[in-house]
């Protein structure tokens, strides 16, 4: 509960919290542009990324997916979502 002033009213916040803004993972995009090369990722037998770039790659996939897709979609097999899936796939392919 906020502290009250002497007159019993609650003071206004002195600091307004700003939004974090969008996450864009500049490092992945800049490296891709600078080296003109894809992010190298190795995979284990289960299809999971395992080398030094694994965490960056999975974070980037999450970023792209959150940007392009709604979490409210009940069924991604619906052809209505093919355009969003294609956007996600194309973005991942160039990374």
PDB file of C-alpha atoms in Angstrom:
ATOM      1  CA  UNK A   1       0.000   0.000   0.000  1.00  0.00           C
ATOM      2  CA  UNK A   2       1.303   3.465  -0.864  1.00  0.00           C
ATOM      3  CA  UNK A   3       2.254   5.803   1.994  1.00  0.00           C
ATOM      4  CA  UNK A   4      -0.188   8.600   2.699  1.00  0.00           C
ATOM      5  CA  UNK A   5       0.595  12.303   2.872  1.00  0.00           C
ATOM      6  CA  UNK A   6      -0.172  14.330   5.978  1.00  0.00           C
ATOM      7  CA  UNK A   7      -3.524  15.298   4.495  1.00  0.00           C
ATOM      8  CA  UNK A   8      -4.412  11.601   4.007  1.00  0.00           C
ATOM      9  CA  UNK A   9      -4.077  11.563   0.222  1.00  0.00           C
ATOM     10  CA  UNK A  10      -1.788   9.167  -1.619  1.00  0.00           C
ATOM     11  CA  UNK A  11       1.151  10.925  -3.375  1.00  0.00           C
ATOM     12  CA  UNK A  12       1.657  10.630  -7.104  1.00  0.00           C
ATOM     13  CA  UNK A  13       4.416   8.314  -8.246  1.00  0.00           C
ATOM     14  CA  UNK A  14       7.663  10.186  -8.592  1.00  0.00           C
ATOM     15  CA  UNK A  15       9.020   7.819 -11.220  1.00  0.00           C
ATOM     16  CA  UNK A  16       7.021   6.507 -14.123  1.00  0.00           C
ATOM     17  CA  UNK A  17       8.042   3.066 -15.288  1.00  0.00           C
ATOM     18  CA  UNK A  18       8.759   2.982 -18.985  1.00  0.00           C
ATOM     19  CA  UNK A  19       8.069   0.112 -21.282  1.00  0.00           C
ATOM     20  CA  UNK A  20      10.958  -2.205 -22.019  1.00  0.00           C
ATOM     21  CA  UNK A  21      10.332  -1.927 -25.709  1.00  0.00           C
ATOM     22  CA  UNK A  22      10.733  -4.643 -28.282  1.00  0.00           C
ATOM     23  CA  UNK A  23      13.511  -7.174 -28.111  1.00  0.00           C
ATOM     24  CA  UNK A  24      15.220  -7.399 -31.488  1.00  0.00           C
ATOM     25  CA  UNK A  25      18.500  -9.247 -30.808  1.00  0.00           C
ATOM     26  CA  UNK A  26      20.678  -6.783 -32.669  1.00  0.00           C
ATOM     27  CA  UNK A  27      23.733  -9.014 -32.256  1.00  0.00           C
ATOM     28  CA  UNK A  28      22.279 -11.781 -34.435  1.00  0.00           C
ATOM     29  CA  UNK A  29      21.114  -9.361 -37.127  1.00  0.00           C
ATOM     30  CA  UNK A  30      24.369  -7.362 -37.148  1.00  0.00           C
ATOM     31  CA  UNK A  31      26.522 -10.470 -37.295  1.00  0.00           C
ATOM     32  CA  UNK A  32      24.433 -11.822 -40.150  1.00  0.00           C
ATOM     33  CA  UNK A  33      24.820  -8.536 -42.051  1.00  0.00           C
ATOM     34  CA  UNK A  34      28.503  -8.033 -41.285  1.00  0.00           C
ATOM     35  CA  UNK A  35      29.714 -11.542 -42.094  1.00  0.00           C
ATOM     36  CA  UNK A  36      27.038 -12.309 -44.675  1.00  0.00           C
ATOM     37  CA  UNK A  37      26.903 -15.763 -43.118  1.00  0.00           C
ATOM     38  CA  UNK A  38      24.354 -17.838 -41.270  1.00  0.00           C
ATOM     39  CA  UNK A  39      24.563 -18.546 -37.563  1.00  0.00           C
ATOM     40  CA  UNK A  40      26.320 -21.906 -37.249  1.00  0.00           C
ATOM     41  CA  UNK A  41      24.425 -24.342 -35.059  1.00  0.00           C
ATOM     42  CA  UNK A  42      25.192 -27.994 -34.340  1.00  0.00           C
ATOM     43  CA  UNK A  43      22.496 -30.490 -33.389  1.00  0.00           C
ATOM     44  CA  UNK A  44      22.419 -33.525 -31.116  1.00  0.00           C
ATOM     45  CA  UNK A  45      20.645 -36.772 -32.155  1.00  0.00           C
ATOM     46  CA  UNK A  46      17.383 -35.493 -30.646  1.00  0.00           C
ATOM     47  CA  UNK A  47      17.421 -32.431 -32.933  1.00  0.00           C
ATOM     48  CA  UNK A  48      18.372 -29.976 -30.182  1.00  0.00           C
ATOM     49  CA  UNK A  49      20.960 -27.233 -30.791  1.00  0.00           C
ATOM     50  CA  UNK A  50      24.132 -27.871 -28.761  1.00  0.00           C
ATOM     51  CA  UNK A  51      27.070 -25.609 -29.683  1.00  0.00           C
ATOM     52  CA  UNK A  52      27.991 -22.121 -28.460  1.00  0.00           C
ATOM     53  CA  UNK A  53      25.323 -20.516 -30.647  1.00  0.00           C
ATOM     54  CA  UNK A  54      22.516 -22.763 -29.374  1.00  0.00           C
ATOM     55  CA  UNK A  55      21.107 -20.316 -26.828  1.00  0.00           C
ATOM     56  CA  UNK A  56      21.296 -17.378 -29.246  1.00  0.00           C
ATOM     57  CA  UNK A  57      19.559 -19.427 -31.931  1.00  0.00           C
ATOM     58  CA  UNK A  58      16.726 -20.599 -29.666  1.00  0.00           C
ATOM     59  CA  UNK A  59      16.274 -17.073 -28.301  1.00  0.00           C
ATOM     60  CA  UNK A  60      16.066 -15.735 -31.848  1.00  0.00           C
ATOM     61  CA  UNK A  61      13.456 -18.349 -32.804  1.00  0.00           C
ATOM     62  CA  UNK A  62      11.393 -17.332 -29.767  1.00  0.00           C
ATOM     63  CA  UNK A  63      11.723 -13.663 -30.679  1.00  0.00           C
ATOM     64  CA  UNK A  64      10.602 -14.187 -34.263  1.00  0.00           C
ATOM     65  CA  UNK A  65       7.721 -16.401 -33.213  1.00  0.00           C
ATOM     66  CA  UNK A  66       6.452 -13.932 -30.601  1.00  0.00           C
ATOM     67  CA  UNK A  67       6.682 -11.120 -33.135  1.00  0.00           C
ATOM     68  CA  UNK A  68       4.797 -12.940 -35.899  1.00  0.00           C
ATOM     69  CA  UNK A  69       2.368 -15.197 -34.058  1.00  0.00           C
ATOM     70  CA  UNK A  70      -0.345 -14.791 -31.471  1.00  0.00           C
ATOM     71  CA  UNK A  71      -0.268 -16.970 -28.380  1.00  0.00           C
ATOM     72  CA  UNK A  72      -4.042 -17.128 -28.588  1.00  0.00           C
ATOM     73  CA  UNK A  73      -4.095 -19.386 -31.668  1.00  0.00           C
ATOM     74  CA  UNK A  74      -5.788 -22.652 -30.674  1.00  0.00           C
ATOM     75  CA  UNK A  75      -4.687 -24.661 -33.721  1.00  0.00           C
ATOM     76  CA  UNK A  76      -1.659 -23.908 -35.914  1.00  0.00           C
ATOM     77  CA  UNK A  77      -2.680 -26.545 -38.461  1.00  0.00           C
ATOM     78  CA  UNK A  78      -5.393 -24.224 -39.764  1.00  0.00           C
ATOM     79  CA  UNK A  79      -4.367 -22.994 -43.271  1.00  0.00           C
ATOM     80  CA  UNK A  80      -5.318 -19.475 -42.148  1.00  0.00           C
ATOM     81  CA  UNK A  81      -1.965 -19.294 -40.301  1.00  0.00           C
ATOM     82  CA  UNK A  82       0.214 -20.412 -43.223  1.00  0.00           C
ATOM     83  CA  UNK A  83       1.332 -16.849 -43.972  1.00  0.00           C
ATOM     84  CA  UNK A  84       2.596 -16.284 -40.412  1.00  0.00           C
ATOM     85  CA  UNK A  85       4.348 -19.669 -40.423  1.00  0.00           C
ATOM     86  CA  UNK A  86       6.048 -18.830 -43.718  1.00  0.00           C
ATOM     87  CA  UNK A  87       7.228 -15.444 -42.361  1.00  0.00           C
ATOM     88  CA  UNK A  88       8.719 -17.169 -39.310  1.00  0.00           C
ATOM     89  CA  UNK A  89      10.410 -19.827 -41.435  1.00  0.00           C
ATOM     90  CA  UNK A  90      11.915 -17.312 -43.870  1.00  0.00           C
ATOM     91  CA  UNK A  91      13.288 -15.193 -41.039  1.00  0.00           C
ATOM     92  CA  UNK A  92      14.890 -18.237 -39.409  1.00  0.00           C
ATOM     93  CA  UNK A  93      16.402 -19.413 -42.719  1.00  0.00           C
ATOM     94  CA  UNK A  94      18.326 -16.166 -43.177  1.00  0.00           C
ATOM     95  CA  UNK A  95      19.700 -16.366 -39.643  1.00  0.00           C
TER      96      UNK A  95
END
